Short mmCIF file of C-alpha atoms in Angstrom, two decimals:
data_model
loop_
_atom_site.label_atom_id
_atom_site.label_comp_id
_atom_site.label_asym_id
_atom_site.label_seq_id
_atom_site.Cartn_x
_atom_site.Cartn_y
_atom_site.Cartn_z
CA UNK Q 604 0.00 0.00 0.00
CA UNK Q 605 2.81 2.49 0.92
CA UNK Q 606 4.59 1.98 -2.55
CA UNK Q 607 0.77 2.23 -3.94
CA UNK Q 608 0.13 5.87 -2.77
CA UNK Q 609 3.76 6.94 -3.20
CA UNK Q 610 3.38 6.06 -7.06
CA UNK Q 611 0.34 7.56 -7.64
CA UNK Q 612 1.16 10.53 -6.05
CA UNK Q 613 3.99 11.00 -7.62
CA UNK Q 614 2.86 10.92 -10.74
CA UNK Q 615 0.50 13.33 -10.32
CA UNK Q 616 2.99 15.42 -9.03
CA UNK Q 617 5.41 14.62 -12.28
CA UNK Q 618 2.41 15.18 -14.68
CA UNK Q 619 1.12 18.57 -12.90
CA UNK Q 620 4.96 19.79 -13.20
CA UNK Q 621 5.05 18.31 -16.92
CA UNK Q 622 2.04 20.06 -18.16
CA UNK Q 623 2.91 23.18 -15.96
CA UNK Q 624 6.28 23.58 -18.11
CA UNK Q 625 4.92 22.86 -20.68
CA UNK Q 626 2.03 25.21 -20.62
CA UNK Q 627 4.40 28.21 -18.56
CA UNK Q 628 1.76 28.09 -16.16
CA UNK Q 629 1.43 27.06 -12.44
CA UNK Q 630 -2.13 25.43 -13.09
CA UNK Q 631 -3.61 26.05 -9.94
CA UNK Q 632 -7.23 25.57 -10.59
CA UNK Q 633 -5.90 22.10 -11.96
CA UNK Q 634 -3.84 21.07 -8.71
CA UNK Q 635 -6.83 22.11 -6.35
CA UNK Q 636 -8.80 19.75 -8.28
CA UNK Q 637 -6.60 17.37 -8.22
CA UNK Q 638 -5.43 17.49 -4.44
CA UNK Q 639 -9.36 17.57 -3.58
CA UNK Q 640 -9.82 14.22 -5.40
CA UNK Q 641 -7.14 12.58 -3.89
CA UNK Q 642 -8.15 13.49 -0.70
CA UNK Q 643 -11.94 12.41 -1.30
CA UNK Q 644 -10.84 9.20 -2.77
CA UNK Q 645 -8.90 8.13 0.29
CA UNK Q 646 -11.80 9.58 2.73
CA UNK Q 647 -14.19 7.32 1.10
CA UNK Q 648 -11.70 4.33 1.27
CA UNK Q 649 -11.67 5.12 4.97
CA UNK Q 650 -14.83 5.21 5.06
CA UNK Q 651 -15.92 2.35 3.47
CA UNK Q 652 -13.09 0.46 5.31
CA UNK Q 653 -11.38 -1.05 2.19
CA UNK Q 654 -8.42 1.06 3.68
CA UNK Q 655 -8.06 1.16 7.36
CA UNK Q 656 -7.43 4.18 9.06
CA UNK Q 657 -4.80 5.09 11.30
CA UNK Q 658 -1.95 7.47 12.92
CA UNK Q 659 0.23 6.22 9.66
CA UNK Q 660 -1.99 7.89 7.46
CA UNK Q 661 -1.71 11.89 9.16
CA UNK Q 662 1.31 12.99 7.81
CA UNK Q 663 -0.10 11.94 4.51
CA UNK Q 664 -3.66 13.82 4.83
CA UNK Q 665 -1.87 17.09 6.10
CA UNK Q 666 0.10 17.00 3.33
CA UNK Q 667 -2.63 16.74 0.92
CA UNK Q 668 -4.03 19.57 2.72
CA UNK Q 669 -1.49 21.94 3.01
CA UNK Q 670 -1.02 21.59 -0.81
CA UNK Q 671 -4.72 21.98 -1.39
CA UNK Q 672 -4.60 25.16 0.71
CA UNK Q 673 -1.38 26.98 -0.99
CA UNK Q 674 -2.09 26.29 -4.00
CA UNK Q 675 -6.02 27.44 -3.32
CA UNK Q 676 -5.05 30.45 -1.76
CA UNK Q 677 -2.70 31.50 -4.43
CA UNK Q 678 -5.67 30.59 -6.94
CA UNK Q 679 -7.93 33.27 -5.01
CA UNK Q 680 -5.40 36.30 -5.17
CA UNK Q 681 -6.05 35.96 -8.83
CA UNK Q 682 -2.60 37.80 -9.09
CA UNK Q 683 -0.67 36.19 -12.12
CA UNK Q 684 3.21 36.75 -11.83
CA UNK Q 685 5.34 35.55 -15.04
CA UNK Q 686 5.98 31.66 -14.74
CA UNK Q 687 9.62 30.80 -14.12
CA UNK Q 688 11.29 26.90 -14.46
CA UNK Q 689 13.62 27.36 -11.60
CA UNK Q 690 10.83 28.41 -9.39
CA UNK Q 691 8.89 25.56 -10.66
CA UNK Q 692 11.23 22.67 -10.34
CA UNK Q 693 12.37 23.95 -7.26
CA UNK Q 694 8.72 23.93 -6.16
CA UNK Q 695 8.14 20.73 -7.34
CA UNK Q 696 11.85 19.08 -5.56
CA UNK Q 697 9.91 20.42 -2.71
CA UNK Q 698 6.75 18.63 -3.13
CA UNK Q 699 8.00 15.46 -3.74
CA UNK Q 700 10.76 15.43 -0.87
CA UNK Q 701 7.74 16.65 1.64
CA UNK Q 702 5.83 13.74 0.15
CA UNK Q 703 8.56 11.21 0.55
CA UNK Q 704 9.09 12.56 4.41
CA UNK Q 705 4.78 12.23 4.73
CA UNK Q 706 4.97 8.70 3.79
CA UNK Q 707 7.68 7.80 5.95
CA UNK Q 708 5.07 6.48 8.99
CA UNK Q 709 3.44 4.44 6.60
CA UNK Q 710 6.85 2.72 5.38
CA UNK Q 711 8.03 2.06 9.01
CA UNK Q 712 4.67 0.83 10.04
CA UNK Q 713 2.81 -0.70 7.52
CA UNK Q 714 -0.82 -1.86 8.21
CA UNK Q 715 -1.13 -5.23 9.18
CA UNK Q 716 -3.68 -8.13 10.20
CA UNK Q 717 -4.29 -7.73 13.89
CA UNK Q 718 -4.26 -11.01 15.86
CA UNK Q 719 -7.66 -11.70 17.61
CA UNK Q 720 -8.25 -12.76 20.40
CA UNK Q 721 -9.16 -16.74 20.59
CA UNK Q 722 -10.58 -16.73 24.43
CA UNK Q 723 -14.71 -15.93 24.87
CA UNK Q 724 -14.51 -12.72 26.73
CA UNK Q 725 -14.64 -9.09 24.59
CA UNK Q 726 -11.55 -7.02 26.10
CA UNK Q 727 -11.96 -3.66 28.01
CA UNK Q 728 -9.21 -1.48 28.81
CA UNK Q 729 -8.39 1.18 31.74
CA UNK Q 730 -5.36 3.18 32.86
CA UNK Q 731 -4.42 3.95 36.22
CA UNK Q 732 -1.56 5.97 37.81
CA UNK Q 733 -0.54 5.71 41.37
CA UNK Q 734 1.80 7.59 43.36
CA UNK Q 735 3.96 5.79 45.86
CA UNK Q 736 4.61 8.51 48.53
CA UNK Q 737 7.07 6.28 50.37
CA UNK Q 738 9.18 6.63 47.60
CA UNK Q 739 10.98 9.60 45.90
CA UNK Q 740 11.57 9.23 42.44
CA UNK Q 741 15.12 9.36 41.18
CA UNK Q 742 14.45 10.90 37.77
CA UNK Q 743 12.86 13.48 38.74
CA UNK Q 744 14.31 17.08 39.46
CA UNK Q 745 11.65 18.21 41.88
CA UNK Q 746 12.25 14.95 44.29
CA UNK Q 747 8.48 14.12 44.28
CA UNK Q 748 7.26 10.90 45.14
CA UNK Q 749 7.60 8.31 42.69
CA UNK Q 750 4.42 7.59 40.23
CA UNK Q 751 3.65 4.53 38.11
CA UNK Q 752 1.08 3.62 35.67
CA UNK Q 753 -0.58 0.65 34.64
CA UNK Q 754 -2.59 -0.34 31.78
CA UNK Q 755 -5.77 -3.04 32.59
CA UNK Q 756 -7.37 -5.28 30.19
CA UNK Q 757 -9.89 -7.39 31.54
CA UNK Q 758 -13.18 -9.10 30.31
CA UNK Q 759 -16.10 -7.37 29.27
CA UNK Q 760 -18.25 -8.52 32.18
CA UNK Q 761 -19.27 -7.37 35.51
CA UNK Q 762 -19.65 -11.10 37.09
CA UNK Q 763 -16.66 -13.97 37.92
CA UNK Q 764 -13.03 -13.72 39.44
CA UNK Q 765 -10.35 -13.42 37.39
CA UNK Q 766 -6.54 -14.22 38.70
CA UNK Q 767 -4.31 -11.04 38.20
CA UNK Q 768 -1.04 -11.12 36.18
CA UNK Q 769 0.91 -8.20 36.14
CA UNK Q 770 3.53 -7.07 33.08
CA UNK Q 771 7.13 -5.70 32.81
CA UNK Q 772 8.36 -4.35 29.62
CA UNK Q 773 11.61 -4.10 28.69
CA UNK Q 774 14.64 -1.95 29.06
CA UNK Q 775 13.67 -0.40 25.74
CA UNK Q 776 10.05 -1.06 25.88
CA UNK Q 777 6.81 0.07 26.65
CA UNK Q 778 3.67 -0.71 28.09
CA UNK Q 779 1.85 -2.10 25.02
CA UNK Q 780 5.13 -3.75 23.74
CA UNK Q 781 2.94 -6.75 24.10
CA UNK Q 782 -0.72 -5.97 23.23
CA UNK Q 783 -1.66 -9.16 21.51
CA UNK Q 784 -0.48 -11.26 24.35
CA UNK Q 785 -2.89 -8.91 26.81
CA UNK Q 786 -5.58 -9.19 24.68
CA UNK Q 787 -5.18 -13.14 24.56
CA UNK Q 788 -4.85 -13.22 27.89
CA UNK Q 789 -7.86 -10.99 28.85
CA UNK Q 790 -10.05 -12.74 26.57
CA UNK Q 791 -9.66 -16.19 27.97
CA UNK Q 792 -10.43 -15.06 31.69
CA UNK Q 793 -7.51 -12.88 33.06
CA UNK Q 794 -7.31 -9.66 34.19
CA UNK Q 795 -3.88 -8.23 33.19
CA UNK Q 796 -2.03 -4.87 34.14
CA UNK Q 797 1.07 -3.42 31.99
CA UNK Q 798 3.76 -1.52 33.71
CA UNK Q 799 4.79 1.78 32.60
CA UNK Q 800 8.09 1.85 34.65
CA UNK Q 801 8.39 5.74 34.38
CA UNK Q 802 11.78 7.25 32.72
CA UNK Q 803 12.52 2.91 31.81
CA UNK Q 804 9.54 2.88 29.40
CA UNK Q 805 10.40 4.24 25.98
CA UNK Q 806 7.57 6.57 26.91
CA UNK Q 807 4.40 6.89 29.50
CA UNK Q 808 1.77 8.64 29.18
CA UNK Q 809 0.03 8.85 32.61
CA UNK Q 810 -3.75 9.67 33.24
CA UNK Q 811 -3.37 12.89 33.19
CA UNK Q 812 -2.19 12.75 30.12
CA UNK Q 813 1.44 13.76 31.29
CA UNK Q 814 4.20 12.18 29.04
CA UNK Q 815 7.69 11.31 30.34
CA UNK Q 816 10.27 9.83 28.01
CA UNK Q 817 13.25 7.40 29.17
CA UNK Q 818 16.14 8.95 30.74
CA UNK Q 819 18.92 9.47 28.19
CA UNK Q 820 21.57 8.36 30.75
CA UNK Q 821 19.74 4.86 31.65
CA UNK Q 822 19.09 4.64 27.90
CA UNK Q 823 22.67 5.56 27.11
CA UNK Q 824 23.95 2.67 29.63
CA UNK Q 825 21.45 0.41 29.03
CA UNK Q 826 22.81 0.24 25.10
CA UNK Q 827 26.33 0.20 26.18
CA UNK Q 828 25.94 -2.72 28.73
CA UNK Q 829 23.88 -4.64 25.81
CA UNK Q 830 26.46 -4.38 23.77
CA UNK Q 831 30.06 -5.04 26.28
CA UNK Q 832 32.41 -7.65 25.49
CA UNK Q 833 34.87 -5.97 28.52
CA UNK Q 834 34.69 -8.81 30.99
CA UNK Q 835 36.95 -6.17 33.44
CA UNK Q 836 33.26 -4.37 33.93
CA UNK Q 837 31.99 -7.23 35.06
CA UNK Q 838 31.13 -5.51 39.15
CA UNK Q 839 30.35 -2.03 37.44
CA UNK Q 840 27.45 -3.97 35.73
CA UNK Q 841 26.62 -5.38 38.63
CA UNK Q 842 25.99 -2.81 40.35
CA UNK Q 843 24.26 -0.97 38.04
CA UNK Q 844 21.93 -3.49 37.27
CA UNK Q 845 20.91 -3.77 40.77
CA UNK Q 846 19.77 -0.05 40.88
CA UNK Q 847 17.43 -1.05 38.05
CA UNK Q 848 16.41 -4.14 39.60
CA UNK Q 849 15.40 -2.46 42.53
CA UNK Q 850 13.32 0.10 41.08
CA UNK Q 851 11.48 -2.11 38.97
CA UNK Q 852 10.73 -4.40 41.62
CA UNK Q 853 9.64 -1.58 43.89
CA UNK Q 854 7.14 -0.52 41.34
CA UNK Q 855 5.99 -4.10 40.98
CA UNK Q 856 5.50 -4.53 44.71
CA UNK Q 857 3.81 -1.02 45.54
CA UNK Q 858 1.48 -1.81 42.25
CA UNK Q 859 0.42 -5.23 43.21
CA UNK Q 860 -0.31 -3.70 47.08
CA UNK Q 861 -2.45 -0.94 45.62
CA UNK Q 862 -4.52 -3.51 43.37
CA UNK Q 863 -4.78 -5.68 46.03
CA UNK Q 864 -5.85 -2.98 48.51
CA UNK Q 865 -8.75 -1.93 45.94
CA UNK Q 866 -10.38 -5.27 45.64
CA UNK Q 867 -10.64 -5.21 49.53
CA UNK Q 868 -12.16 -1.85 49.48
CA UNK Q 869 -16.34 -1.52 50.02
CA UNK Q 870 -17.32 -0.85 46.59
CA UNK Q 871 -14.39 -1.80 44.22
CA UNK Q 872 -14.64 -0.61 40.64
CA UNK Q 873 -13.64 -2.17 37.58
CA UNK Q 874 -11.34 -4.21 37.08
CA UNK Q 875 -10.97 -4.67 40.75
CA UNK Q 876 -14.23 -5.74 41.75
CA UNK Q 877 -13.26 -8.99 39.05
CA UNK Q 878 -9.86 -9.92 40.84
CA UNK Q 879 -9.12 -13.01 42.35
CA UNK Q 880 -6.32 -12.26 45.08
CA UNK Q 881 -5.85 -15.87 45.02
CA UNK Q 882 -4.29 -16.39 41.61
CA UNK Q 883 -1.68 -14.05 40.58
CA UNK Q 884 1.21 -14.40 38.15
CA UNK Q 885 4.16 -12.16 36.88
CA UNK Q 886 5.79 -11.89 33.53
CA UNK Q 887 7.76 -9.41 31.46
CA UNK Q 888 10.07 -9.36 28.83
CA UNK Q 889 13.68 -9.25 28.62
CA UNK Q 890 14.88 -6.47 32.06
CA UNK Q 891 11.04 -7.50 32.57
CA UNK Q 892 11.14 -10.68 32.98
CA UNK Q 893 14.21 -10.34 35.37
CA UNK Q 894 12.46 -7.76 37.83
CA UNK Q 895 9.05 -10.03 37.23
CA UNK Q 896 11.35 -13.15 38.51
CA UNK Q 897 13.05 -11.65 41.64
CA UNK Q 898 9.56 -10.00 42.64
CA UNK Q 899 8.07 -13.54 42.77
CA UNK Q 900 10.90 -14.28 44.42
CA UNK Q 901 10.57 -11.71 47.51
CA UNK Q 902 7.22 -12.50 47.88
CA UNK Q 903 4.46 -15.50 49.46
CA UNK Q 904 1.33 -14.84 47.18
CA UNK Q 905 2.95 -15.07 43.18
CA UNK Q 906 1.84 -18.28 42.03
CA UNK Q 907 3.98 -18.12 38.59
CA UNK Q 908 6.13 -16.23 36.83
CA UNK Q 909 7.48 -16.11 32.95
CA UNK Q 910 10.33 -14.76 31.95
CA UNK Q 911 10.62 -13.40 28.37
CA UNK Q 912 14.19 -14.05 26.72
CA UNK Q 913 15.65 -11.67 29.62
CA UNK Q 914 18.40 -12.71 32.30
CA UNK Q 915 17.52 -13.45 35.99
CA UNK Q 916 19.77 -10.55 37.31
CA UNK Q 917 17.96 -10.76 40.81
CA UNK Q 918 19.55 -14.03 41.14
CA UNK Q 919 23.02 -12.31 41.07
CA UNK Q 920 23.47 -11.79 45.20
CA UNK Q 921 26.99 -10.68 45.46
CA UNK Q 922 29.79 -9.99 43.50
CA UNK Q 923 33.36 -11.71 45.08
CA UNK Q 924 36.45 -12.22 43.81
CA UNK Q 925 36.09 -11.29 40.51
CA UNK Q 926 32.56 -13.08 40.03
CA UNK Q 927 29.32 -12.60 40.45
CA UNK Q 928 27.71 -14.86 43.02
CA UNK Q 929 24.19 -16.29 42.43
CA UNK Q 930 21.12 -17.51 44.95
CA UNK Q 931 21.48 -21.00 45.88
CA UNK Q 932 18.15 -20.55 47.28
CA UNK Q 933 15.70 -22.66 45.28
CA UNK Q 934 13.53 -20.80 43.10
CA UNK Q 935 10.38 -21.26 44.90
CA UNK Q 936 7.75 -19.87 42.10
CA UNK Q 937 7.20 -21.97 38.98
CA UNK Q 938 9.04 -20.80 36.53
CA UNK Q 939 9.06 -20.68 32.40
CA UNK Q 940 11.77 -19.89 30.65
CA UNK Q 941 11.49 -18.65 27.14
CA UNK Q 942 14.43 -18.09 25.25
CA UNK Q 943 15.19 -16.65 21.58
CA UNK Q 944 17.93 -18.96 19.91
CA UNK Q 945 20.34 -16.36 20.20
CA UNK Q 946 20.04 -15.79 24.18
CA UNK Q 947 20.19 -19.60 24.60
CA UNK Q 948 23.27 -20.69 22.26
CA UNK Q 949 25.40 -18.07 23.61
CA UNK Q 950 24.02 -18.06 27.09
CA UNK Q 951 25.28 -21.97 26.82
CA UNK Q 952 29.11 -21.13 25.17
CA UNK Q 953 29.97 -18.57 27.60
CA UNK Q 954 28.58 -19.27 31.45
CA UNK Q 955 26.65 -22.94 30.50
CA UNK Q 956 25.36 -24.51 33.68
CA UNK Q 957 26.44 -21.33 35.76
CA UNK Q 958 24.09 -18.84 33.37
CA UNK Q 959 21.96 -17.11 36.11
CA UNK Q 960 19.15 -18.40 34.19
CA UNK Q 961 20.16 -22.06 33.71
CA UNK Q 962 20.88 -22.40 37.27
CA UNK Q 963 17.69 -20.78 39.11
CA UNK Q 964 16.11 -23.54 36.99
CA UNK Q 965 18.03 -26.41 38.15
CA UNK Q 966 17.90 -25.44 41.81
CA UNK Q 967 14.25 -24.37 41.45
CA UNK Q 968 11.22 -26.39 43.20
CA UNK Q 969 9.21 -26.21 40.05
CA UNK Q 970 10.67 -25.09 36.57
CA UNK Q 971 10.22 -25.13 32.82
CA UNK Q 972 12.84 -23.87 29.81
CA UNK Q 973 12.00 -23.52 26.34
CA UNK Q 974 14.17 -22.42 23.19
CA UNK Q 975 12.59 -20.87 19.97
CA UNK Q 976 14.31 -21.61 17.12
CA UNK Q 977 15.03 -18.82 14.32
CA UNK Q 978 14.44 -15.96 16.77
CA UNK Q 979 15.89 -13.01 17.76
CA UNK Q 980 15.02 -10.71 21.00
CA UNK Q 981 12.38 -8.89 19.85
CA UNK Q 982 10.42 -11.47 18.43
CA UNK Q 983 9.07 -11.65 21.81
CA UNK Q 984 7.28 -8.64 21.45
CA UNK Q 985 4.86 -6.98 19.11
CA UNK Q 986 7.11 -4.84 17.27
CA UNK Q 987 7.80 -7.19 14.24
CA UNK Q 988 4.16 -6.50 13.36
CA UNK Q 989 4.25 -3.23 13.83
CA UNK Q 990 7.35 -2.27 12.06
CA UNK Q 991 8.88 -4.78 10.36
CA UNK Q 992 11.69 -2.48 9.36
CA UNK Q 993 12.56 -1.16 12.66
CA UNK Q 994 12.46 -4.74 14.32
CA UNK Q 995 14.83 -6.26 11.81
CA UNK Q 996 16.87 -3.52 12.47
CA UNK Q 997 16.64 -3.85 16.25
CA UNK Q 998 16.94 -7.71 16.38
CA UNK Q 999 14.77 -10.34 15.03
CA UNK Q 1000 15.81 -13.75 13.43
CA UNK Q 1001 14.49 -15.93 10.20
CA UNK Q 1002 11.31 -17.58 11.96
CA UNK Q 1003 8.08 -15.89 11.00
CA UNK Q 1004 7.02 -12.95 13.11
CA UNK Q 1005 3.56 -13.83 13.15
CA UNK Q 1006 3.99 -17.31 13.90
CA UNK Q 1007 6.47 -17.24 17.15
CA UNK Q 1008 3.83 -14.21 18.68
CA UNK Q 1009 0.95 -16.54 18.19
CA UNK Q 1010 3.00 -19.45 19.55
CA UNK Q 1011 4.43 -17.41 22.61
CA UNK Q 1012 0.75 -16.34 23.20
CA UNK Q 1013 -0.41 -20.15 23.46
CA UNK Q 1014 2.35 -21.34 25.88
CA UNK Q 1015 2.09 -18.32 28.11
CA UNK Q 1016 -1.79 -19.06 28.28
CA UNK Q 1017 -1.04 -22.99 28.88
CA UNK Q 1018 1.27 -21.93 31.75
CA UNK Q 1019 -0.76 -19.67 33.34
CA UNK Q 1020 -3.96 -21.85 32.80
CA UNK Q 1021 -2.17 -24.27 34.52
CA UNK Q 1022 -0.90 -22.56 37.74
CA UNK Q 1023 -3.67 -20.01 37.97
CA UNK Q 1024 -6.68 -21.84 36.78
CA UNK Q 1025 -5.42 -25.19 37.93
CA UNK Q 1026 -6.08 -26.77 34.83
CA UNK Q 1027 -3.81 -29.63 34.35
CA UNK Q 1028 -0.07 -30.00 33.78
CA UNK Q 1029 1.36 -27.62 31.17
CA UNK Q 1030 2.52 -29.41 27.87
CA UNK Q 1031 5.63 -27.03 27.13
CA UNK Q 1032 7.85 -28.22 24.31
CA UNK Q 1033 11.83 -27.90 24.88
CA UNK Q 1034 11.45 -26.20 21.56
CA UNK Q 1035 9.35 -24.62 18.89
CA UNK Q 1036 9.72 -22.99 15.32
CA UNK Q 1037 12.43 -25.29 14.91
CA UNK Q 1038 11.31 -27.38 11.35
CA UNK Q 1039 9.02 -24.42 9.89
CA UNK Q 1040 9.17 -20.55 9.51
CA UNK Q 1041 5.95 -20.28 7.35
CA UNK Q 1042 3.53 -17.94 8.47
CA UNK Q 1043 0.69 -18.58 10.74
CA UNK Q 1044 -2.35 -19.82 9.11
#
């Protein structure tokens, strides 16, 4: 579709500056016509939903306008001035680069076939944000109390109990890094909240409509960590790790205290009044899934916990000697491990059985480890459908995008089902995406 509307409105840019050269006129009347059609061609395709509408589309329309509305308002001063080619190619160069730069949103995000839902339940959404006046926030200049937001979806119904599982994005992330695996989630019964760690997400926009962007200097060492080969680091790292880990799991804790305080309060609201404080599981992807892990750890009432292709940092105690030293505590929550090929092959060449994940799941009381095959980091989020380009760019591998979210989405359910809902044993292969990367049916 992008590649559609580029060529068609370049050409109508070529032919209007063709016929305007070779006429020596600007042809105003002509390009107002011809903007306005445009524009009422893709209104009606809106419209009629043959072509979808979204935020990709806005740099497009207001370009289409803002043409429309020069060359309309130099069509009502009805003042001719002599034509000129320099002017007009110049004019036109201009045009077609602002076109190019209005198209770019649709390039990087191309429309694409949401993934529904497969569970009963229609999905409702609601944001909340708390403040945590115990805690001052360390990002913030004023030294106000820390605040965090959270993102429900729950089922569309005012009767049942639902267990609670609670979501951590990644260092790089956001709170809807992982939409389609909420919306699967909520559908079949659950009622799930996405962190917004504030000045960690990529962005948050709170409820009153407040945004804060990621600190530049955890973004700045977040990349450069990623990315370290310098082994002599190794207790610098740790230490700044732990600073993240304990923020993260200090949001987690004060969030899942404040949910649980609402559903004992008289009158609880939605989605409170459908929470089962019985049933509660953690997961998050990549730094997510680490702070997800060590909260379940510190507490008595997580009854599972995922961990999306991130390492178990909180397991890291100590650092002596030269080396980091990890919990020989058993893990007492079960645990799933989900790993992108990547993580797991050189996870198993460099530390092997001494990997902090690898060994909270052979000292833990209940655990489970899976690889996908042909995958990359971010294939364990949403991204790859939303922007292909960027995700590729960022870190995917070969296996179909489509494919390992829809299979990540079905073990994650399994798991839970099985430890929330107690519904049986969780079948959870040691891998998947393995023999096929064709696209989900």
């Amino acid at each position: 579709m992008f590649y559609v509307i580029w060529i068609l409105l370049l050409l109508l840019e070529t032919a209007l500056f063709y016929f305007s050269l070779k006429q020596q006129n600007r042809l105003l009347q002509e390009k107002c016509i011809a903007y306005s059609a445009f524009t009422l061609v893709l209104l009606l395709l809106f419209g009629a939903k043959i072509l979808p509408y979204s935020f990709r589309f806005i740099p497009l329309m207001l370009w289409l306008t803002g043409r429309l509305l020069t060359n309309g308002v130099l069509l009502l001063k009805k003042k001719k001035r002599p034509f000129k080619k320099v002017k007009a190619g110049i004019r036109y160069t201009s045009a077609v680069f602002t076109l190019l730069l209005s198209l770019v949103p649709l390039l990087l995000f191309p429309p694409f076939e949401p993934l529904e839902a497969s569970g009963s339940y229609e999905v409702e959404t609601k944001k909340f944000t708390y403040t945590d006046q115990n805690r001052m926030d360390p990002f913030s200049d004023e030294k106000s109390p820390r605040k965090v937001t959270v993102d429900f979806y729950y089922p569309k119904t005012e009767n049942g109990k639902f267990p609670l599982i609670l979501f951590s994005h990644g260092a790089f992330g956001f709170s809807g890094s992982n939409f389609f695996t909420f919306q699967e989630l909520a559908s079949h019964g659950y009622v799930v909240g996405s962190i917004s760690h504030t000045s960690h997400a990529f962005f948050t926009l709170d409820t009153v409509k407040t945004l804060t962007l990621a600190d530049p200097d955890f973004l700045q060492k977040a990349v450069e960590i990623n990315g370290l080969k310098d082994t002599s680091r190794e207790e610098e790292i740790f230490h700044i790790t732990k600073e993240w880990m304990k923020l993260r799991t200090e949001d987690t804790h004060f969030l899942l205290d404040t949910i649980l305080g609402e559903t004992r309060s008289i009158t609880p609201g939605l989605p409170f009044s459908l929470l089962s404080s019985d049933a509660i599981g953690l997961f998050g992807h990549s730094l997510g899934g680490a702070s997800s892990a060590e909260t379940a750890r510190e507490r008595n009432d997580v009854d599972a916990v995922i961990v999306l292709d991130g390492t178990m940092l909180g397991e890291e105690v100590d650092f002596i000697d030269g080396h980091v030293v990890l919990n020989d505590t058993p893990y007492p929550v079960p645990l799933l491990n989900v790993y992108a090929e990547d993580h797991y092959e050189s996870a198993m060449e460099t530390q092997g059985d001494e990997y902090d994940n690898f060994y909270a799941s052979a000292h833990a009381l209940d655990a489970r480890e899976t690889v996908f095959r042909g995958t990359g980091h971010l294939n364990f989020t949403d991204l790859p459908l939303f922007s292909p380009i960027l995700a590729e760019k960022l870190g995917i591998g070969p296996a179909d995008a489509r494919s390992a979210i829809v299979t990540m989405n079905e073990i994650v359910l399994e798991f839970f089902n099985s430890y929330l809902k107690n519904e049986g044993t969780p079948q959870i292969e040691k891998e998947y995406l393995d023999e096929s990367t064709s696209a989900e049916n």
